[in-house]
Amino acid sequence: MKLAVVGAGAVGRSVVRMAGEYGHTVTAVADSSGAAVDSDGLGAEAVLSRKSARGSVGAADPGEALAAEYDALVEATPTTLGDAEPGFSHVRRALDRDRHVVLANKGPVAERYGDVRRLEDESDGEVLFEATVAGAIPVLGTIADYGPAQVTAVRGVLNGTANFILSRMAAEGLDYEHVLAEAQDLGVAEADPAFDVEGTDAALKCVILANVLGDGSYTLADAEVSGIVDIPPSALSLAQEDGRTVRLVGEATPTGIRVGPRLVSMDSPLAVGGTENIVQLETTHAGSLALRGRGAGGDETASAVLADVARLDR
Amino acid sequence: MSAVADVAETRRTYTVRLELVDEPGELMRALRPVAENGGNLLSVFHERGNLTPRGNIPVEVDLECSPGRFDDIVAGLRDAGVTVTQAGEDGYAEEVTLLLVGHLVDTDLSDTLATVESCSGASVADFSLDAPAGTDEQSSARLRLAVDPPQVSEVLSVVRDVADRKGLQVVEPLVEGER
């Protein structure tokens, strides 16, 4: 397949680097200031080294990537809330041209799921978004295989940064600020960690899951969200004395979304450590099912993007 | 990388009453079948000095296991020659453990606990407070409630309400399979 990649952050760059190995050709790449386009295929090394040396993937106007020849648009620009722009317009542009869209950007399916589905209905193109929920973990593919109607609830640990902080606090008896600083030094937490530690990122993933399971009308505003900022080490040690621990757990059902710190047994599958993620599906006929693995990272998330591309290619 | 794994069934809390002969090592021997059959001991209340009519020592054991394993545990105890006087439904209440975080002492802790106890079918079975910096700072508490199973969501909503009113944070248990 010919791919146009919009957004050249960690995920976009990994898609460009890995696409050839998966048998695909990248015909266009754009970042916020430039683009490189070649309908015969771009060399990944050339594009990526230009990006690291000069800050942009190419000299062309970013809009040219959207007008380029491609079968699927990989939308990997940063997640934005509210109108989900400019990601949403990129989706519209591709669907108007009857092209497929693979999203790594959560905004369009978390904030404007209904709009995305309406545009998809009018197009010959399809929209897939495995990479938006739990990185490399094939949650949406599994739900699609079981049938969304057979999945009654999804719950999980969906934010590696928050999980790293909680598990370090519990293991070392350190306070939140201390562990956050350590996580920032390690590159596990962003300079502005609000999105992760206040539960917003996990909530967006749950909103997407609830949209897939339910009628597709949810946005972030419908989620009941609380984060981990106010959890003191004393709470974690009380939990530990009792064979339990605290995890930031997200729950999505066809009727709602809830994210917050929850008490789980230390031997629960949900008590994953470090930056690991886990997702549990409750199914009508098959009990519960758990998938765990890496929920973030450029190559990990790009592998989910390329799994979607493979689904479109079938 | 990811893997599909089996998920443990919901674990529940059970109370088992035993009678032990007052001999060294008897308690250890009696508890072994619990772990061997997949149970997790929560607490053991060993009433030394309080003899049963048969002259044995009554012991109350709280344990956690999946409902499917509970019968195995009771059978394991009996196979090991332990006298089980009461098990399962008779002494059964769902135990709900949760954390409260905030200015617990300044917001009248005994009133908070009394409010929870005022729910029908709920009692505070165990309470631990950790107030690292005295009463000025935020403190944490762990509550273990014994709740009639049908009352669990009602009791949790009472806890949420009292916490909201007092500006406390509740870390609720995740009851797997629920909601």
Coordinates of C-alpha atoms in Angstrom, one line a residue:
Chain A
M1 CA 0.0 0.0 0.0
K2 CA 1.0 3.6 -0.6
L3 CA 1.0 5.6 2.7
A4 CA 1.0 9.3 3.4
V5 CA 2.1 10.0 6.9
V6 CA 1.0 13.2 8.5
G7 CA 2.8 14.1 11.7
A8 CA 6.5 13.3 12.2
G9 CA 6.7 12.8 16.0
A10 CA 7.9 9.6 17.5
V11 CA 5.0 7.5 16.0
G12 CA 5.1 9.1 12.5
R13 CA 8.8 8.7 12.2
S14 CA 8.6 5.0 13.3
V15 CA 5.9 4.4 10.7
V16 CA 8.1 5.9 8.0
R17 CA 11.1 3.8 9.1
M18 CA 9.2 0.5 9.5
A19 CA 6.8 0.7 6.5
G20 CA 9.2 -0.8 4.0
E21 CA 9.7 -3.9 6.2
Y22 CA 6.0 -4.4 6.2
G23 CA 5.9 -4.2 2.4
H24 CA 4.4 -0.7 2.1
T25 CA 5.6 2.4 0.3
V26 CA 5.6 5.9 1.9
T27 CA 4.7 8.4 -0.8
A28 CA 4.4 11.5 1.4
V29 CA 5.4 12.7 4.8
A30 CA 4.5 16.0 6.5
D31 CA 5.2 17.7 9.7
S32 CA 3.9 21.1 10.9
S33 CA 6.4 23.0 8.8
G34 CA 7.1 21.0 5.6
A35 CA 6.6 17.9 3.5
A36 CA 8.3 15.5 1.3
V37 CA 6.4 13.9 -1.6
D38 CA 7.3 11.3 -4.1
S39 CA 4.7 9.1 -5.8
D40 CA 7.4 6.4 -6.5
G41 CA 8.3 6.2 -2.8
L42 CA 10.4 8.2 -0.4
G43 CA 13.6 6.9 1.1
A44 CA 13.0 6.7 4.9
E45 CA 16.6 7.5 5.8
A46 CA 16.7 10.6 3.7
V47 CA 13.4 11.9 5.1
L48 CA 14.3 11.1 8.7
S49 CA 17.8 12.5 8.6
R50 CA 16.5 15.7 7.0
K51 CA 14.0 15.9 9.9
S52 CA 16.7 15.5 12.5
A53 CA 19.2 17.8 10.8
R54 CA 16.9 20.6 9.7
G55 CA 13.8 20.2 11.9
S56 CA 11.5 19.3 9.0
V57 CA 11.0 16.3 6.7
G58 CA 11.0 18.4 3.5
A59 CA 10.8 21.7 1.8
A60 CA 7.3 21.2 0.2
D61 CA 4.2 22.8 1.7
P62 CA 2.7 20.4 4.4
G63 CA -0.6 20.5 2.5
E64 CA 1.0 18.8 -0.5
A65 CA 1.2 15.5 1.5
L66 CA -2.6 15.5 1.8
A67 CA -2.9 16.0 -2.0
A68 CA -0.4 13.3 -2.8
E69 CA -1.0 9.9 -4.2
Y70 CA -1.7 7.3 -1.5
D71 CA -4.0 4.5 -0.5
A72 CA -4.1 5.2 3.2
L73 CA -3.4 8.3 5.2
V74 CA -1.6 7.7 8.5
E75 CA -2.8 10.6 10.8
A76 CA -0.2 10.9 13.6
T77 CA -0.4 14.5 14.5
P78 CA -0.7 15.4 18.2
T79 CA -4.0 14.6 19.9
T80 CA -6.1 17.8 20.3
L81 CA -9.4 18.1 22.2
G82 CA -12.6 19.9 21.3
D83 CA -12.9 20.1 17.5
A84 CA -9.9 17.7 17.2
E85 CA -8.3 19.9 14.6
P86 CA -6.2 19.8 12.4
G87 CA -6.5 16.0 12.7
F88 CA -10.2 15.9 11.9
S89 CA -9.8 17.9 8.7
H90 CA -7.0 15.6 7.5
V91 CA -9.4 12.7 8.0
R92 CA -12.1 14.5 6.1
R93 CA -9.7 15.3 3.3
A94 CA -8.7 11.6 2.8
L95 CA -12.3 10.3 3.1
D96 CA -13.5 12.9 0.5
R97 CA -10.9 11.4 -1.8
D98 CA -12.2 7.8 -1.0
R99 CA -8.9 7.0 0.7
H100 CA -8.5 5.0 3.9
V101 CA -7.4 6.6 7.2
V102 CA -5.3 5.0 10.0
L103 CA -5.3 7.2 13.1
A104 CA -2.7 7.3 15.8
N105 CA -4.2 10.7 16.9
K106 CA -7.0 10.1 19.5
G107 CA -8.7 13.4 19.0
P108 CA -11.0 12.6 16.0
V109 CA -12.4 9.4 17.4
A110 CA -12.5 10.6 21.0
E111 CA -14.1 13.9 20.4
R112 CA -15.9 13.6 17.0
Y113 CA -16.6 9.9 16.6
G114 CA -20.0 10.4 15.1
D115 CA -18.7 12.9 12.6
V116 CA -15.9 10.6 11.6
R117 CA -18.3 7.7 11.1
R118 CA -20.7 9.8 9.0
L119 CA -17.8 10.9 6.7
E120 CA -16.7 7.2 6.5
D121 CA -20.3 6.1 5.5
E122 CA -20.2 8.5 2.5
S123 CA -16.7 7.4 1.4
D124 CA -15.2 4.3 -0.1
G125 CA -12.4 4.7 2.4
E126 CA -12.3 3.1 5.8
V127 CA -11.1 4.5 9.2
L128 CA -9.1 2.3 11.6
F129 CA -7.6 3.4 14.9
E130 CA -5.9 0.5 16.7
A131 CA -3.0 2.7 17.7
T132 CA -5.2 5.2 19.6
V133 CA -5.8 2.7 22.4
A134 CA -3.0 1.1 24.4
G135 CA -0.2 1.3 21.8
A136 CA 1.0 -2.1 20.6
I137 CA -1.8 -4.0 22.4
P138 CA -4.4 -5.2 19.8
V139 CA -7.5 -4.1 21.8
L140 CA -9.7 -2.8 19.0
G141 CA -8.7 -5.7 16.7
T142 CA -9.7 -8.2 19.4
I143 CA -13.0 -6.4 20.0
A144 CA -13.7 -6.4 16.3
D145 CA -13.0 -10.1 16.1
Y146 CA -15.2 -10.9 19.0
G147 CA -17.9 -8.5 17.8
P148 CA -18.4 -5.3 19.8
A149 CA -21.9 -6.5 20.9
Q150 CA -20.2 -9.5 22.6
V151 CA -18.0 -7.2 24.8
T152 CA -19.8 -5.9 27.8
A153 CA -17.0 -3.9 29.4
V154 CA -13.4 -3.1 29.0
R155 CA -11.2 -2.1 31.9
G156 CA -7.5 -1.6 32.2
V157 CA -4.4 0.3 33.0
L158 CA -4.0 2.5 30.0
N159 CA -1.4 5.1 31.0
G160 CA 2.2 3.9 31.5
T161 CA 3.3 7.2 33.0
A162 CA 0.7 7.1 35.8
N163 CA 1.4 3.5 36.3
F164 CA 5.1 4.0 36.6
I165 CA 4.6 6.7 39.2
L166 CA 2.1 4.7 41.3
S167 CA 4.3 1.6 41.2
R168 CA 7.5 3.5 42.1
M169 CA 5.7 5.3 44.9
A170 CA 4.4 2.0 46.3
A171 CA 7.8 0.2 46.0
E172 CA 9.9 3.0 47.4
G173 CA 7.5 4.8 49.8
L174 CA 8.3 8.1 48.0
D175 CA 5.9 11.0 47.4
Y176 CA 4.3 11.9 44.2
E177 CA 6.5 15.0 43.4
H178 CA 9.7 13.0 44.0
V179 CA 8.7 10.1 41.7
L180 CA 7.4 12.5 39.1
A181 CA 10.8 14.3 38.9
E182 CA 12.4 10.9 38.5
A183 CA 10.0 9.9 35.8
Q184 CA 10.7 13.2 34.0
D185 CA 14.5 12.5 34.2
L186 CA 13.9 9.1 32.7
G187 CA 11.8 10.4 29.9
V188 CA 8.8 8.4 31.2
A189 CA 6.9 11.6 32.0
E190 CA 6.5 14.8 29.9
A191 CA 7.7 18.1 31.2
D192 CA 4.0 18.9 31.6
P193 CA 2.6 15.6 32.9
A194 CA -1.0 16.8 33.4
F195 CA -2.4 14.8 30.5
D196 CA -1.1 11.6 32.0
V197 CA -1.4 12.1 35.7
E198 CA -4.8 13.7 35.7
G199 CA -6.3 10.8 33.9
T200 CA -7.1 12.6 30.6
D201 CA -5.1 10.3 28.4
A202 CA -6.6 7.2 29.9
A203 CA -10.0 8.8 29.7
L204 CA -9.6 9.5 25.9
K205 CA -8.8 5.8 25.4
C206 CA -11.8 4.8 27.3
V207 CA -14.0 7.2 25.4
I208 CA -12.8 5.6 22.2
L209 CA -13.6 2.2 23.6
A210 CA -17.0 3.2 24.8
N211 CA -17.7 4.6 21.3
V212 CA -16.8 1.3 19.7
L213 CA -18.9 -0.7 22.2
G214 CA -21.9 1.7 22.3
D215 CA -23.7 4.1 20.1
G216 CA -20.7 6.3 19.3
S217 CA -21.9 9.5 20.9
Y218 CA -19.3 9.9 23.7
T219 CA -16.7 12.6 24.1
L220 CA -14.3 13.4 26.9
A221 CA -17.0 15.5 28.5
D222 CA -19.0 12.3 29.3
A223 CA -16.1 10.7 31.2
E224 CA -16.0 10.7 35.0
V225 CA -12.2 11.3 35.5
S226 CA -9.9 11.6 38.5
G227 CA -6.1 11.3 38.5
I228 CA -3.3 10.2 40.8
V229 CA -1.9 13.6 41.8
D230 CA -3.5 13.5 45.3
I231 CA -2.6 9.9 46.2
P232 CA -0.1 10.1 49.2
P233 CA 2.5 7.4 50.0
S234 CA 0.5 6.7 53.1
A235 CA -2.5 5.5 51.0
L236 CA -0.2 3.1 49.1
S237 CA 1.4 1.7 52.2
L238 CA -2.0 1.0 53.8
A239 CA -3.0 -0.8 50.6
Q240 CA 0.2 -2.7 50.6
E241 CA -0.3 -3.9 54.2
D242 CA -3.5 -5.5 53.0
G243 CA -2.1 -7.2 49.9
R244 CA -3.4 -4.6 47.6
T245 CA -2.2 -1.7 45.6
V246 CA -3.6 1.4 43.8
R247 CA -3.8 1.6 40.0
L248 CA -5.2 4.2 37.7
V249 CA -8.0 2.1 36.2
G250 CA -10.1 3.1 33.2
E251 CA -13.5 1.5 32.6
A252 CA -15.5 1.7 29.4
T253 CA -18.9 0.1 28.9
P254 CA -21.6 0.8 26.3
T255 CA -23.2 3.1 28.8
G256 CA -20.3 5.1 30.2
I257 CA -16.7 5.9 31.0
R258 CA -14.9 6.1 34.4
V259 CA -11.2 6.7 35.1
G260 CA -9.8 6.9 38.6
P261 CA -7.4 5.4 41.1
R262 CA -8.7 2.1 42.3
L263 CA -7.8 -0.5 44.9
V264 CA -6.8 -3.8 43.3
S265 CA -5.4 -7.0 44.8
M266 CA -1.6 -7.3 44.3
D267 CA -2.3 -10.6 42.5
S268 CA -4.9 -9.1 40.2
P269 CA -3.9 -9.1 36.5
L270 CA -4.5 -5.3 36.7
A271 CA -1.6 -4.8 39.1
V272 CA 1.0 -4.4 36.3
G273 CA 4.2 -2.7 37.2
G274 CA 6.3 0.1 35.5
T275 CA 5.1 1.5 32.3
E276 CA 3.2 -1.6 31.2
N277 CA -0.4 -1.5 30.2
I278 CA -3.1 -4.1 30.5
V279 CA -6.6 -4.3 29.1
Q280 CA -9.3 -6.7 30.2
L281 CA -12.4 -7.4 28.1
E282 CA -15.5 -8.9 29.6
T283 CA -17.3 -11.0 27.0
T284 CA -20.8 -12.4 27.0
H285 CA -19.8 -16.0 26.1
A286 CA -16.1 -16.2 26.8
G287 CA -15.6 -14.8 30.3
S288 CA -12.8 -12.3 30.6
L289 CA -9.8 -11.9 28.5
A290 CA -6.7 -9.9 29.2
L291 CA -4.1 -8.4 26.9
R292 CA -1.0 -6.8 28.3
G293 CA 2.1 -5.2 26.8
R294 CA 3.6 -1.9 25.8
G295 CA 1.0 0.9 25.7
A296 CA 3.2 3.6 24.3
G297 CA 6.4 4.3 22.4
G298 CA 7.1 5.1 18.7
D299 CA 7.9 1.7 17.3
E300 CA 5.2 0.0 19.5
T301 CA 2.5 2.4 18.4
A302 CA 3.7 2.3 14.8
S303 CA 3.3 -1.5 14.9
A304 CA -0.4 -1.0 15.7
V305 CA -0.7 1.5 12.8
L306 CA 0.9 -1.0 10.5
A307 CA -1.5 -3.7 11.8
D308 CA -4.4 -1.5 10.7
V309 CA -2.7 -1.0 7.3
A310 CA -2.5 -4.8 6.9
R311 CA -6.2 -5.1 7.8
L312 CA -7.1 -2.6 5.0
D313 CA -4.9 -4.5 2.6
R314 CA -6.7 -7.8 3.1
Chain B
M1 CA 4.2 -7.3 22.4
S2 CA 1.1 -8.7 24.0
A3 CA -0.3 -12.0 25.2
V4 CA -3.7 -13.3 25.8
A5 CA -3.9 -14.6 29.4
D6 CA -6.5 -16.2 31.5
V7 CA -8.0 -13.8 34.1
A8 CA -8.6 -15.0 37.6
E9 CA -12.3 -15.3 38.5
T10 CA -13.6 -12.8 41.0
R11 CA -12.2 -13.4 44.4
R12 CA -14.5 -13.3 47.4
T13 CA -14.1 -13.1 51.1
Y14 CA -15.2 -15.9 53.3
T15 CA -15.2 -16.6 57.0
V16 CA -14.5 -20.0 58.4
R17 CA -14.8 -21.0 62.1
L18 CA -12.5 -23.8 63.3
E19 CA -12.0 -25.6 66.5
L20 CA -8.4 -26.5 67.3
V21 CA -6.9 -28.7 69.9
D22 CA -4.5 -26.7 72.2
E23 CA -1.3 -28.2 70.9
P24 CA 1.9 -26.6 69.5
G25 CA 1.8 -26.4 65.7
E26 CA -1.9 -27.0 65.5
L27 CA -2.7 -23.6 64.0
M28 CA 0.0 -23.8 61.3
R29 CA -1.3 -27.3 60.4
A30 CA -4.9 -26.1 60.2
L31 CA -4.1 -23.2 57.9
R32 CA -2.0 -25.1 55.4
P33 CA -5.0 -26.4 53.4
V34 CA -6.2 -22.8 52.8
A35 CA -3.1 -21.9 50.8
E36 CA -2.8 -25.3 49.2
N37 CA -6.2 -24.9 47.7
G38 CA -5.6 -21.4 46.3
G39 CA -7.0 -19.3 49.2
N40 CA -5.4 -16.2 50.5
L41 CA -5.5 -15.7 54.3
L42 CA -6.8 -12.2 55.3
S43 CA -6.9 -12.6 59.1
V44 CA -6.8 -15.2 61.8
F45 CA -8.5 -14.5 65.1
H46 CA -7.2 -17.1 67.6
E47 CA -9.3 -16.9 70.8
R48 CA -6.9 -18.4 73.2
G49 CA -8.3 -18.6 76.7
N50 CA -11.9 -18.9 75.3
L51 CA -12.6 -22.6 75.1
T52 CA -15.5 -24.2 73.2
P53 CA -17.8 -26.6 75.0
R54 CA -15.6 -29.4 73.7
G55 CA -12.6 -27.9 75.3
N56 CA -11.0 -26.7 72.0
I57 CA -9.9 -23.2 71.0
P58 CA -12.2 -21.4 68.6
V59 CA -10.4 -19.8 65.6
E60 CA -12.0 -17.4 63.1
V61 CA -10.3 -17.3 59.7
D62 CA -11.1 -14.7 57.1
L63 CA -9.9 -15.8 53.7
E64 CA -10.2 -14.7 50.1
C65 CA -10.6 -17.1 47.2
S66 CA -12.6 -17.6 44.0
P67 CA -16.0 -19.0 44.7
G68 CA -15.1 -22.2 42.8
R69 CA -12.3 -23.0 45.3
F70 CA -14.1 -22.4 48.5
D71 CA -15.6 -25.9 48.7
D72 CA -12.1 -27.4 48.1
I73 CA -10.7 -25.3 51.0
V74 CA -13.4 -26.5 53.4
A75 CA -12.9 -30.1 52.2
G76 CA -9.1 -29.7 52.5
L77 CA -9.5 -28.5 56.1
R78 CA -11.8 -31.5 57.0
D79 CA -9.4 -33.9 55.2
A80 CA -6.6 -32.6 57.4
G81 CA -8.7 -33.4 60.5
V82 CA -9.6 -29.9 61.3
T83 CA -13.0 -29.4 62.9
V84 CA -14.9 -26.8 60.8
T85 CA -17.8 -25.5 62.8
Q86 CA -19.1 -22.9 60.3
A87 CA -18.2 -22.1 56.8
G88 CA -19.5 -20.2 53.7
E89 CA -22.9 -18.6 53.5
D90 CA -23.7 -18.8 57.2
G91 CA -21.0 -16.4 58.1
Y92 CA -20.9 -14.7 54.8
A93 CA -20.7 -11.0 54.1
E94 CA -19.0 -9.4 51.2
E95 CA -15.9 -7.6 52.4
V96 CA -15.3 -4.3 50.7
T97 CA -12.0 -2.6 51.3
L98 CA -11.4 1.0 50.3
L99 CA -9.1 3.9 51.1
L100 CA -10.0 7.4 52.2
V101 CA -7.5 10.2 51.7
G102 CA -7.7 13.8 52.9
H103 CA -8.2 15.8 56.1
L104 CA -9.7 12.8 57.8
V105 CA -9.2 13.9 61.4
D106 CA -10.2 17.5 60.9
T107 CA -13.4 16.4 59.2
D108 CA -14.7 14.4 62.2
L109 CA -13.5 10.9 61.5
S110 CA -15.9 9.3 63.9
D111 CA -18.8 10.9 62.1
T112 CA -17.5 9.6 58.8
L113 CA -17.3 6.1 60.2
A114 CA -20.7 6.4 61.9
T115 CA -22.2 7.5 58.6
V116 CA -20.9 4.4 56.9
E117 CA -22.1 2.2 59.7
S118 CA -25.6 3.7 59.5
C119 CA -26.1 2.0 56.1
S120 CA -28.2 -1.0 56.5
G121 CA -26.3 -4.2 56.0
A122 CA -22.8 -2.6 56.5
S123 CA -20.4 -2.6 59.4
V124 CA -16.8 -1.4 59.7
A125 CA -14.8 -4.7 60.2
D126 CA -11.4 -3.1 60.3
F127 CA -10.0 0.4 60.2
S128 CA -6.4 1.6 59.9
L129 CA -5.3 5.2 59.9
D130 CA -2.0 6.6 58.6
A131 CA -1.5 10.2 59.6
P132 CA 2.2 10.8 58.8
A133 CA 2.3 14.5 59.8
G134 CA -0.2 14.6 62.6
T135 CA -3.6 16.1 62.1
D136 CA -2.5 19.2 60.0
E137 CA -1.7 17.3 56.8
Q138 CA -3.6 14.9 54.6
S139 CA -3.9 11.4 56.1
S140 CA -5.0 8.1 54.7
A141 CA -7.3 5.4 56.1
R142 CA -8.1 1.9 55.0
L143 CA -11.6 0.6 55.8
R144 CA -12.7 -3.0 55.5
L145 CA -16.4 -3.1 55.5
A146 CA -18.6 -6.2 55.9
V147 CA -21.5 -5.7 53.6
D148 CA -24.5 -7.7 52.7
P149 CA -23.8 -8.6 49.1
P150 CA -26.9 -6.9 47.6
Q151 CA -26.1 -3.7 49.5
V152 CA -22.6 -3.2 48.1
S153 CA -23.3 -0.5 45.5
E154 CA -25.6 1.4 47.9
V155 CA -22.9 1.4 50.6
L156 CA -20.3 2.6 48.1
S157 CA -22.5 5.5 47.1
V158 CA -23.0 6.5 50.8
V159 CA -19.2 6.5 51.2
R160 CA -18.8 8.6 48.0
D161 CA -21.4 11.1 49.3
V162 CA -19.9 11.5 52.7
A163 CA -16.4 11.9 51.1
D164 CA -17.7 14.5 48.7
R165 CA -19.3 16.4 51.5
K166 CA -16.0 16.5 53.5
G167 CA -13.7 17.0 50.5
L168 CA -12.1 13.5 50.9
Q169 CA -10.9 11.3 48.1
V170 CA -12.2 7.7 48.0
V171 CA -10.1 5.0 46.3
E172 CA -12.7 2.4 45.6
P173 CA -12.1 -1.2 45.1
L174 CA -12.3 -2.6 41.7
V175 CA -15.0 -5.3 41.8
E176 CA -14.1 -7.4 38.8
G177 CA -17.0 -8.4 36.6
E178 CA -19.2 -5.6 38.1
R179 CA -20.8 -2.7 36.3

